[in-house]
mmCIF file with all atom_site columns, C-alpha atoms in Angstrom:
data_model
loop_
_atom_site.group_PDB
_atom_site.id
_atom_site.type_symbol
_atom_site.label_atom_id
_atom_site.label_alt_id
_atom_site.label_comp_id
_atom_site.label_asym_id
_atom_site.label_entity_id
_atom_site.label_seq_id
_atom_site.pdbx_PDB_ins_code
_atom_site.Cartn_x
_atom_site.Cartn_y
_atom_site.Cartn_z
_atom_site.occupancy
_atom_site.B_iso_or_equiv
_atom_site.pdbx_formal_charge
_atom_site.auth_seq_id
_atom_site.auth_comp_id
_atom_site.auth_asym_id
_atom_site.auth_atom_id
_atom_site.pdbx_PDB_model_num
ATOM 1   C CA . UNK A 1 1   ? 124.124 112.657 145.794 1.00 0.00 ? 288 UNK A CA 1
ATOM 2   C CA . UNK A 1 2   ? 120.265 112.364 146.797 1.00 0.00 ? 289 UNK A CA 1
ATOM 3   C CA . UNK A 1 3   ? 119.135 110.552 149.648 1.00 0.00 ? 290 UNK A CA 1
ATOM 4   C CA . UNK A 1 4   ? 118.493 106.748 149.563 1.00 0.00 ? 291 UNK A CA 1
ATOM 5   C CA . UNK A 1 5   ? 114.205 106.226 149.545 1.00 0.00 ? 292 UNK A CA 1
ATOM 6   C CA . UNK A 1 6   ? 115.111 103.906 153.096 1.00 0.00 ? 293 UNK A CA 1
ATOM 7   C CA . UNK A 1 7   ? 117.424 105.703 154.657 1.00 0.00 ? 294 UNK A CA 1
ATOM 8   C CA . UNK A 1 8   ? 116.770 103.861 157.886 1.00 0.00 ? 295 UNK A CA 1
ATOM 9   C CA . UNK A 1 9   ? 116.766 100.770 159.206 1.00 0.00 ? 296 UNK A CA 1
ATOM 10  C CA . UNK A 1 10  ? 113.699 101.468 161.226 1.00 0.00 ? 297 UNK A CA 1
ATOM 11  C CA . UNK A 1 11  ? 110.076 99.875  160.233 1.00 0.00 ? 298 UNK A CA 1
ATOM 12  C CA . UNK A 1 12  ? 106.750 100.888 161.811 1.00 0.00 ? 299 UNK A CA 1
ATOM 13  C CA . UNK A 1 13  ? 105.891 98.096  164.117 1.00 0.00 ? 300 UNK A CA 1
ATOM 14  C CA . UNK A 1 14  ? 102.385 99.386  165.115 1.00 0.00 ? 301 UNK A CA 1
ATOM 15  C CA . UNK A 1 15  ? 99.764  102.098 165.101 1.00 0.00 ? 302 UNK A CA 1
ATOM 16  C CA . UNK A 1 16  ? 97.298  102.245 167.942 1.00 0.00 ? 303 UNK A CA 1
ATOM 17  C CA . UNK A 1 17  ? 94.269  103.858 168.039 1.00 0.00 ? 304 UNK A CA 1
ATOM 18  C CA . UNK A 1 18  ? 92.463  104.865 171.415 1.00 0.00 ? 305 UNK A CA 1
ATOM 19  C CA . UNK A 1 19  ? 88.850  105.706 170.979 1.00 0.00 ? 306 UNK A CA 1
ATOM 20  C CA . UNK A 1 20  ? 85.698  105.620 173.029 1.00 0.00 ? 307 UNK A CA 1
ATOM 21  C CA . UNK A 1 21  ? 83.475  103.688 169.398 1.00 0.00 ? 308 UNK A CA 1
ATOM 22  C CA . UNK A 1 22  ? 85.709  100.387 169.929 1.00 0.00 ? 309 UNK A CA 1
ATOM 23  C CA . UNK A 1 23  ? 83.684  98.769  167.836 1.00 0.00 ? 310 UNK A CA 1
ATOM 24  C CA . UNK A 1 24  ? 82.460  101.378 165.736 1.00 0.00 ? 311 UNK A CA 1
ATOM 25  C CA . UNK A 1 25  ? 86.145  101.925 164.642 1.00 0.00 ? 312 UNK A CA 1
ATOM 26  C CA . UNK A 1 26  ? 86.693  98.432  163.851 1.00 0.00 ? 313 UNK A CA 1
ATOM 27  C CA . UNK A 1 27  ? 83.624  98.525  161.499 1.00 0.00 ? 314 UNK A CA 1
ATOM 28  C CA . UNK A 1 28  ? 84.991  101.576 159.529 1.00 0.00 ? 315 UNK A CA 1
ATOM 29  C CA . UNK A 1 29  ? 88.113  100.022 159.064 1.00 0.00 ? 316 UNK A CA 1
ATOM 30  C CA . UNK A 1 30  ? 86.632  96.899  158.371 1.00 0.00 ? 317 UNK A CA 1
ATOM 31  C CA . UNK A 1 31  ? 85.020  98.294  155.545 1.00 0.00 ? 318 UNK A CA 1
ATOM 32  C CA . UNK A 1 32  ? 87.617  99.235  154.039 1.00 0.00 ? 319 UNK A CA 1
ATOM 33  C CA . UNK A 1 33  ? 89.332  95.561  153.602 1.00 0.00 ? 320 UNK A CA 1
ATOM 34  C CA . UNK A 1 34  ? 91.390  95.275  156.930 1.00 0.00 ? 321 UNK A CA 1
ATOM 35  C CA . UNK A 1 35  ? 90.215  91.931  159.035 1.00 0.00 ? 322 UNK A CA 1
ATOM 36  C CA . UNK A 1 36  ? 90.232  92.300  162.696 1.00 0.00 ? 323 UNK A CA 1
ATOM 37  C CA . UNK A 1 37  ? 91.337  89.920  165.670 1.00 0.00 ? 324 UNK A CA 1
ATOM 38  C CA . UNK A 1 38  ? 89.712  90.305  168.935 1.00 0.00 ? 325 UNK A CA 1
ATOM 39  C CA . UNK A 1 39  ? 91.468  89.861  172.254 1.00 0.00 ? 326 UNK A CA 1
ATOM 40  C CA . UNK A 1 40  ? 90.853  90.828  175.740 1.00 0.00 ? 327 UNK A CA 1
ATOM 41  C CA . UNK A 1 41  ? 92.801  93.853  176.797 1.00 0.00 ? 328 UNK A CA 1
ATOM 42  C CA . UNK A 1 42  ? 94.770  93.671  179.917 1.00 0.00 ? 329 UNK A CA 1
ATOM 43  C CA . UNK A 1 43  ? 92.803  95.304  182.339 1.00 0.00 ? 330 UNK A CA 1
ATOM 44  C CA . UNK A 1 44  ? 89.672  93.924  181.200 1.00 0.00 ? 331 UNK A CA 1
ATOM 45  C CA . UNK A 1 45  ? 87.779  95.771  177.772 1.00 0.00 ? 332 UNK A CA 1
ATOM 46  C CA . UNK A 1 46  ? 88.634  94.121  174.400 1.00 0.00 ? 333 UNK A CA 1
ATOM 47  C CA . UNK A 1 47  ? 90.374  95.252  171.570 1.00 0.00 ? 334 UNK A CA 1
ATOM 48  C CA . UNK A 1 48  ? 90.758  94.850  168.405 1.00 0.00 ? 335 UNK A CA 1
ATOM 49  C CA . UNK A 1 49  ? 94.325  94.335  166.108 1.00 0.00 ? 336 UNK A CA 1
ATOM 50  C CA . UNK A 1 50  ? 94.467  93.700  162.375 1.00 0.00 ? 337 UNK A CA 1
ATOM 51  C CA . UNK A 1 51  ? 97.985  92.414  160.867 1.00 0.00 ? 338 UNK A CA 1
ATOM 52  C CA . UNK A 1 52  ? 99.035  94.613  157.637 1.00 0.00 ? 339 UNK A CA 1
ATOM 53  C CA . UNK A 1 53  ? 100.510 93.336  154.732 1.00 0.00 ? 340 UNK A CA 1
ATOM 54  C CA . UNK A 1 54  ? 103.703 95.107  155.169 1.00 0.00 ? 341 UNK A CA 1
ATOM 55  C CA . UNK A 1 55  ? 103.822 94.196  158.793 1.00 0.00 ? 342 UNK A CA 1
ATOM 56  C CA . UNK A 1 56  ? 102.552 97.177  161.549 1.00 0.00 ? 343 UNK A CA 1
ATOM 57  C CA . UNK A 1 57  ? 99.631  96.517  163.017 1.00 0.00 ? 344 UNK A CA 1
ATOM 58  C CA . UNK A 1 58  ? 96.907  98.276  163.503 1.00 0.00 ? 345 UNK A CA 1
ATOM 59  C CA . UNK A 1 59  ? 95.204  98.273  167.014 1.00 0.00 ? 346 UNK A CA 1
ATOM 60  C CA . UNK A 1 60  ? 91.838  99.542  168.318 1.00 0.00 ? 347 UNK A CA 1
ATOM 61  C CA . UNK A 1 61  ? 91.529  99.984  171.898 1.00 0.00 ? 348 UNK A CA 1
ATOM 62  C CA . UNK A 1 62  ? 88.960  101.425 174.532 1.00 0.00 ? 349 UNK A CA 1
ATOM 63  C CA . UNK A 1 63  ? 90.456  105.059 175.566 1.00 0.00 ? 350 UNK A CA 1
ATOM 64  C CA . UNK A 1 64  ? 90.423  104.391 179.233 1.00 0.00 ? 351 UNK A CA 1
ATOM 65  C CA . UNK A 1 65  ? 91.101  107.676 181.211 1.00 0.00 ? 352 UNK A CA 1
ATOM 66  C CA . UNK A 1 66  ? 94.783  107.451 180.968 1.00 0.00 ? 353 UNK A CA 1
ATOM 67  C CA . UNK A 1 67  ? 94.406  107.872 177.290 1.00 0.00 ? 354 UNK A CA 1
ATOM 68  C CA . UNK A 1 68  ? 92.194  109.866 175.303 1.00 0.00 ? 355 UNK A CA 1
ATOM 69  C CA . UNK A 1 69  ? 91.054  109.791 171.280 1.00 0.00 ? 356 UNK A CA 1
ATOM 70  C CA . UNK A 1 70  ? 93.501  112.139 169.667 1.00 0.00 ? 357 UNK A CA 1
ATOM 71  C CA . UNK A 1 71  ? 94.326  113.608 166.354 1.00 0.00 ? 358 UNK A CA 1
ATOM 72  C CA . UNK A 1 72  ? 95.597  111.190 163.668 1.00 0.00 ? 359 UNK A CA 1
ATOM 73  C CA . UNK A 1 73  ? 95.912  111.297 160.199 1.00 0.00 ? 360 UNK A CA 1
ATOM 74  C CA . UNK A 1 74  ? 96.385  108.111 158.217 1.00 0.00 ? 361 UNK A CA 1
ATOM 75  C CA . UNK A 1 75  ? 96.922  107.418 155.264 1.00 0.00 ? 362 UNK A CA 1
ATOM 76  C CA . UNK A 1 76  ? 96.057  103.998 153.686 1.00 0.00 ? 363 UNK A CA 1
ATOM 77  C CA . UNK A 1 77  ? 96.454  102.299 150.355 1.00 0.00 ? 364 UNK A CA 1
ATOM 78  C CA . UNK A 1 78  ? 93.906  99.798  149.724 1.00 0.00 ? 365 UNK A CA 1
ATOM 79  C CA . UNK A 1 79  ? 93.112  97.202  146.820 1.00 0.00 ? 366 UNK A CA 1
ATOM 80  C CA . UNK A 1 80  ? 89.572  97.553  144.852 1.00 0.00 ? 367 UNK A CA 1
ATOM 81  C CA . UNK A 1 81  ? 88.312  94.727  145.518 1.00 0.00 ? 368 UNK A CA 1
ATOM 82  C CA . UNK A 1 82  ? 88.533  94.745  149.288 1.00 0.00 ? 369 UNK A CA 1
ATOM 83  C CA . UNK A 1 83  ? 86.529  97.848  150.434 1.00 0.00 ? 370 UNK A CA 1
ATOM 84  C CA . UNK A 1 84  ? 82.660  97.382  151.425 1.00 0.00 ? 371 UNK A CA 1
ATOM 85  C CA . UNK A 1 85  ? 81.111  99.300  150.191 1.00 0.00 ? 372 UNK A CA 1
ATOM 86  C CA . UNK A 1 86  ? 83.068  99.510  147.393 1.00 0.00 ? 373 UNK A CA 1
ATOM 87  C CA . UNK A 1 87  ? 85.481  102.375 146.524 1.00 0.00 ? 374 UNK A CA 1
ATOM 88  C CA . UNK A 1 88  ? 86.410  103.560 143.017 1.00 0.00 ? 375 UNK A CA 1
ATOM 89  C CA . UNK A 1 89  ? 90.625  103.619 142.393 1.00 0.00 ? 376 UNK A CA 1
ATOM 90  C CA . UNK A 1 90  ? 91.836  107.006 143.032 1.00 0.00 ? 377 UNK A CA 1
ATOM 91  C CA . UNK A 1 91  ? 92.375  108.991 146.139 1.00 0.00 ? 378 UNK A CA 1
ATOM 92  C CA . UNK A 1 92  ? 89.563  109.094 148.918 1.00 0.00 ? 379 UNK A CA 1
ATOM 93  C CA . UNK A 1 93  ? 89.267  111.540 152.165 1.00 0.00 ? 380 UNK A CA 1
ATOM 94  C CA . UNK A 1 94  ? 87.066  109.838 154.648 1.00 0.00 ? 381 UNK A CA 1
ATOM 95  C CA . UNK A 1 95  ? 86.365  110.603 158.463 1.00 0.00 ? 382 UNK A CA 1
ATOM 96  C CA . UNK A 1 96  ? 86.593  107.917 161.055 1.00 0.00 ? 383 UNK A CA 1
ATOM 97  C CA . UNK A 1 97  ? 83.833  107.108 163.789 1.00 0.00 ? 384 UNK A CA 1
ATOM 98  C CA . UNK A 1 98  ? 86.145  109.583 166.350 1.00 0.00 ? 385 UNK A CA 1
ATOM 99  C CA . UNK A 1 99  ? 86.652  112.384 163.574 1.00 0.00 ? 386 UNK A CA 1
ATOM 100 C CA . UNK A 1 100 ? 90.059  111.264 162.348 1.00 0.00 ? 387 UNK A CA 1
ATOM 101 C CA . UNK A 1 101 ? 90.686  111.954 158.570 1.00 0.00 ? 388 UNK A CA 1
ATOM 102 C CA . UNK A 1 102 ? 91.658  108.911 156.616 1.00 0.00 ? 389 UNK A CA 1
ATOM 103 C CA . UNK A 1 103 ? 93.409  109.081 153.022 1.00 0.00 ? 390 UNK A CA 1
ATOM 104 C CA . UNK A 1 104 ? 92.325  106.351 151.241 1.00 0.00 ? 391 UNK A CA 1
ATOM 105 C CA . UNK A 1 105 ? 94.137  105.497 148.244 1.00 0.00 ? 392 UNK A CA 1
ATOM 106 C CA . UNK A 1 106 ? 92.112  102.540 146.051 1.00 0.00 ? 393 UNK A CA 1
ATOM 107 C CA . UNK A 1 107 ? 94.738  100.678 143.661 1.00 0.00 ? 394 UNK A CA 1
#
């Protein structure tokens, strides 16, 4: 009998993102439809969290020295009308500010 598609009860709550180009991150991803809050961080640099529609978050924060930018892939699905500038519908491979490849998939 094949597998059920949600096999778990799990959800992804939140993806964060530690980078040195706060705000250069935020921009790129901001083009590309997703609105961003800004909030002070906890020890002091701000950072930046935008609410998806199927409820993770996204965060951007500074990479203080505890952290460092590292290798992610993600993999976003987007509607047409939100991306600046605009994307055509289809499947996209773009590079963030800190060299992480995004798939971009336009509906």
């Amino acid at each position: 009998m094949p597998e059920p598609l949600f096999a778990t009860h799990a959800c992804l709550d939140a993806i964060v993102l530690y980078t040195s180009r706060a705000q250069e991150c935020r921009d790129f991803y901001n083009a590309l439809g997703l609105a961003f809050g800004e909030e002070p961080g906890p020890d002091g640099p701000r950072r930046y969290s935008s609410r998806l529609p199927l409820g993770p978050v996204l965060e951007i924060h500074p990479a203080p020295d505890v952290h460092r930018a590292g290798d992610l892939r993600l993999s976003l699905a987007l509607d047409v009308t939100e991306t600046d500038p605009p994307l055509s519908r289809g499947e996209h491979l773009l590079t963030d500010p800190d060299g992480r490849r995004v798939d971009v998939t336009v509906l």
